[in-house]
């Protein structure tokens, strides 16, 4: 079952964050601050969907941001994080999460959905994404 994340999902989400390839080690206090802000509605441009198994355990999540860009004739979305629990891989959980994000993007009038992916290009190719740019980033020091 795909649904919006909600209060009570914190532990399951944090466990999934631990399975995401990281440039930063997950810090629970930072996670708790961010997820509380999401659940309080402080970031309406963030979509956070989860896949929940029949047993109630979270199988994966997709976090997407939507912002208006000058060059896209409307809002643009970026799939920021997509992770599926190792035990649920191969069960179409990732596909279902992406399709839920796409449906909400269409409902909101988003003109493009982008994803930066080096390791899962074949997955996104199968879902209709097209390669268009190289991904570059810069890290800034943090106080934690």
mmCIF file of C-alpha atoms in Angstrom:
data_model
loop_
_atom_site.group_PDB
_atom_site.id
_atom_site.type_symbol
_atom_site.label_atom_id
_atom_site.label_comp_id
_atom_site.label_asym_id
_atom_site.label_seq_id
_atom_site.Cartn_x
_atom_site.Cartn_y
_atom_site.Cartn_z
ATOM 1 C CA UNK A 1 0.000 0.000 0.000
ATOM 2 C CA UNK A 2 1.365 3.422 -0.991
ATOM 3 C CA UNK A 3 0.325 6.352 1.186
ATOM 4 C CA UNK A 4 1.580 9.668 2.480
ATOM 5 C CA UNK A 5 3.952 9.361 5.416
ATOM 6 C CA UNK A 6 2.459 10.325 8.764
ATOM 7 C CA UNK A 7 3.297 10.625 12.432
ATOM 8 C CA UNK A 8 4.140 7.178 13.748
ATOM 9 C CA UNK A 9 6.277 6.338 10.699
ATOM 10 C CA UNK A 10 9.444 7.893 12.152
ATOM 11 C CA UNK A 11 11.208 4.694 13.266
ATOM 12 C CA UNK A 12 10.456 2.863 10.032
ATOM 13 C CA UNK A 13 11.563 5.830 7.943
ATOM 14 C CA UNK A 14 14.797 6.227 9.905
ATOM 15 C CA UNK A 15 15.575 2.535 9.410
ATOM 16 C CA UNK A 16 15.086 3.004 5.657
ATOM 17 C CA UNK A 17 17.264 6.129 5.637
ATOM 18 C CA UNK A 18 20.012 3.889 7.019
ATOM 19 C CA UNK A 19 19.814 1.783 3.834
ATOM 20 C CA UNK A 20 20.243 4.751 1.499
ATOM 21 C CA UNK A 21 23.750 5.289 0.116
ATOM 22 C CA UNK A 22 25.111 8.154 2.193
ATOM 23 C CA UNK A 23 27.456 11.042 1.919
ATOM 24 C CA UNK A 24 26.332 11.907 5.446
ATOM 25 C CA UNK A 25 25.811 9.361 8.215
ATOM 26 C CA UNK A 26 22.200 9.521 9.425
ATOM 27 C CA UNK A 27 21.889 11.376 12.735
ATOM 28 C CA UNK A 28 18.641 10.644 14.539
ATOM 29 C CA UNK A 29 18.296 14.104 16.123
ATOM 30 C CA UNK A 30 18.634 15.834 12.736
ATOM 31 C CA UNK A 31 16.202 13.349 11.193
ATOM 32 C CA UNK A 32 13.684 13.933 14.009
ATOM 33 C CA UNK A 33 13.821 17.705 13.511
ATOM 34 C CA UNK A 34 13.275 17.420 9.768
ATOM 35 C CA UNK A 35 10.511 14.812 9.888
ATOM 36 C CA UNK A 36 8.657 16.764 12.587
ATOM 37 C CA UNK A 37 8.722 19.843 10.327
ATOM 38 C CA UNK A 38 7.362 17.764 7.422
ATOM 39 C CA UNK A 39 4.525 16.366 9.527
ATOM 40 C CA UNK A 40 3.723 19.834 10.885
ATOM 41 C CA UNK A 41 3.189 21.076 7.316
ATOM 42 C CA UNK A 42 6.131 23.480 7.425
ATOM 43 C CA UNK A 43 7.365 22.299 4.005
ATOM 44 C CA UNK A 44 4.349 21.977 1.690
ATOM 45 C CA UNK A 45 6.656 21.611 -1.310
ATOM 46 C CA UNK A 46 7.820 18.213 0.011
ATOM 47 C CA UNK A 47 6.014 14.997 -0.912
ATOM 48 C CA UNK A 48 6.843 12.016 1.271
ATOM 49 C CA UNK A 49 5.255 8.703 0.310
ATOM 50 C CA UNK A 50 5.789 5.334 1.949
ATOM 51 C CA UNK A 51 5.066 1.779 0.948
ATOM 52 C CA UNK A 52 3.593 -0.213 3.806
ATOM 53 C CA UNK A 53 3.450 -4.001 3.736
ATOM 54 C CA UNK A 54 0.488 -6.085 4.858
ATOM 55 C CA UNK A 55 2.308 -6.556 8.167
ATOM 56 C CA UNK A 56 2.402 -2.768 8.740
ATOM 57 C CA UNK A 57 6.167 -2.534 8.221
ATOM 58 C CA UNK A 58 7.447 0.196 5.907
ATOM 59 C CA UNK A 59 9.021 -1.260 2.763
ATOM 60 C CA UNK A 60 10.281 1.961 1.207
ATOM 61 C CA UNK A 61 9.823 5.677 0.765
ATOM 62 C CA UNK A 62 10.071 8.399 -1.869
ATOM 63 C CA UNK A 63 10.837 12.017 -0.995
ATOM 64 C CA UNK A 64 10.179 14.615 -3.686
ATOM 65 C CA UNK A 65 10.439 18.405 -3.720
ATOM 66 C CA UNK A 66 8.374 20.681 -5.953
ATOM 67 C CA UNK A 67 9.449 24.223 -6.785
ATOM 68 C CA UNK A 68 8.471 26.758 -9.444
ATOM 69 C CA UNK A 69 11.324 27.271 -11.902
ATOM 70 C CA UNK A 70 11.636 30.081 -14.391
ATOM 71 C CA UNK A 71 12.549 27.800 -17.284
ATOM 72 C CA UNK A 72 9.890 25.091 -16.910
ATOM 73 C CA UNK A 73 6.674 27.050 -17.454
ATOM 74 C CA UNK A 74 5.384 25.847 -14.111
ATOM 75 C CA UNK A 75 6.430 23.827 -11.125
ATOM 76 C CA UNK A 76 9.255 21.331 -11.411
ATOM 77 C CA UNK A 77 9.749 18.300 -9.170
ATOM 78 C CA UNK A 78 12.907 16.485 -8.122
ATOM 79 C CA UNK A 79 12.791 12.961 -6.745
ATOM 80 C CA UNK A 80 15.356 13.487 -4.002
ATOM 81 C CA UNK A 81 15.372 10.136 -2.234
ATOM 82 C CA UNK A 82 14.018 6.717 -3.132
ATOM 83 C CA UNK A 83 14.838 3.686 -1.028
ATOM 84 C CA UNK A 84 13.325 0.221 -0.855
ATOM 85 C CA UNK A 85 14.103 -2.119 2.022
ATOM 86 C CA UNK A 86 16.486 -4.890 0.976
ATOM 87 C CA UNK A 87 13.844 -7.513 1.834
ATOM 88 C CA UNK A 88 11.255 -5.852 -0.439
ATOM 89 C CA UNK A 89 13.412 -5.359 -3.535
ATOM 90 C CA UNK A 90 12.038 -7.035 -6.633
ATOM 91 C CA UNK A 91 8.428 -6.589 -5.467
ATOM 92 C CA UNK A 92 7.753 -3.430 -7.548
ATOM 93 C CA UNK A 93 7.793 -1.229 -4.446
ATOM 94 C CA UNK A 94 10.099 1.315 -6.109
ATOM 95 C CA UNK A 95 7.939 1.419 -9.226
ATOM 96 C CA UNK A 96 4.778 1.911 -7.167
ATOM 97 C CA UNK A 97 6.386 4.748 -5.202
ATOM 98 C CA UNK A 98 7.551 6.513 -8.373
ATOM 99 C CA UNK A 99 4.128 6.099 -9.986
ATOM 100 C CA UNK A 100 2.475 7.650 -6.892
ATOM 101 C CA UNK A 101 4.886 10.601 -7.097
ATOM 102 C CA UNK A 102 4.146 10.989 -10.812
ATOM 103 C CA UNK A 103 0.390 10.982 -10.211
ATOM 104 C CA UNK A 104 0.667 13.691 -7.546
ATOM 105 C CA UNK A 105 2.968 15.739 -9.771
ATOM 106 C CA UNK A 106 0.425 15.591 -12.569
ATOM 107 C CA UNK A 107 -2.353 16.569 -10.150
ATOM 108 C CA UNK A 108 -0.288 19.596 -9.063
ATOM 109 C CA UNK A 109 0.493 20.708 -12.618
ATOM 110 C CA UNK A 110 4.178 19.839 -12.472
ATOM 111 C CA UNK A 111 5.823 20.148 -15.888
ATOM 112 C CA UNK A 112 8.843 17.903 -15.249
ATOM 113 C CA UNK A 113 10.076 15.345 -12.742
ATOM 114 C CA UNK A 114 13.818 14.871 -12.491
ATOM 115 C CA UNK A 115 15.986 12.418 -10.595
ATOM 116 C CA UNK A 116 19.730 12.315 -10.100
ATOM 117 C CA UNK A 117 20.790 8.699 -10.267
ATOM 118 C CA UNK A 118 24.070 7.084 -11.023
ATOM 119 C CA UNK A 119 23.421 3.555 -9.819
ATOM 120 C CA UNK A 120 19.788 2.988 -10.807
ATOM 121 C CA UNK A 121 19.692 4.377 -14.340
ATOM 122 C CA UNK A 122 18.202 1.200 -15.814
ATOM 123 C CA UNK A 123 15.334 1.329 -13.312
ATOM 124 C CA UNK A 124 14.456 4.893 -14.299
ATOM 125 C CA UNK A 125 14.877 4.145 -18.013
ATOM 126 C CA UNK A 126 12.187 1.449 -17.673
ATOM 127 C CA UNK A 127 9.873 4.032 -16.062
ATOM 128 C CA UNK A 128 10.207 6.458 -18.978
ATOM 129 C CA UNK A 129 12.898 8.822 -17.677
ATOM 130 C CA UNK A 130 15.516 10.144 -20.110
ATOM 131 C CA UNK A 131 19.134 10.969 -19.360
ATOM 132 C CA UNK A 132 19.757 14.688 -19.781
ATOM 133 C CA UNK A 133 22.525 16.003 -17.533
ATOM 134 C CA UNK A 134 25.452 15.179 -15.333
ATOM 135 C CA UNK A 135 24.897 15.526 -11.606
ATOM 136 C CA UNK A 136 27.373 17.614 -9.658
ATOM 137 C CA UNK A 137 27.332 18.659 -6.021
ATOM 138 C CA UNK A 138 29.250 20.527 -3.393
ATOM 139 C CA UNK A 139 29.292 19.804 0.324
ATOM 140 C CA UNK A 140 29.250 22.498 3.007
ATOM 141 C CA UNK A 141 30.526 22.050 6.559
ATOM 142 C CA UNK A 142 27.876 21.379 9.186
ATOM 143 C CA UNK A 143 27.874 22.189 12.867
ATOM 144 C CA UNK A 144 26.980 18.621 13.932
#
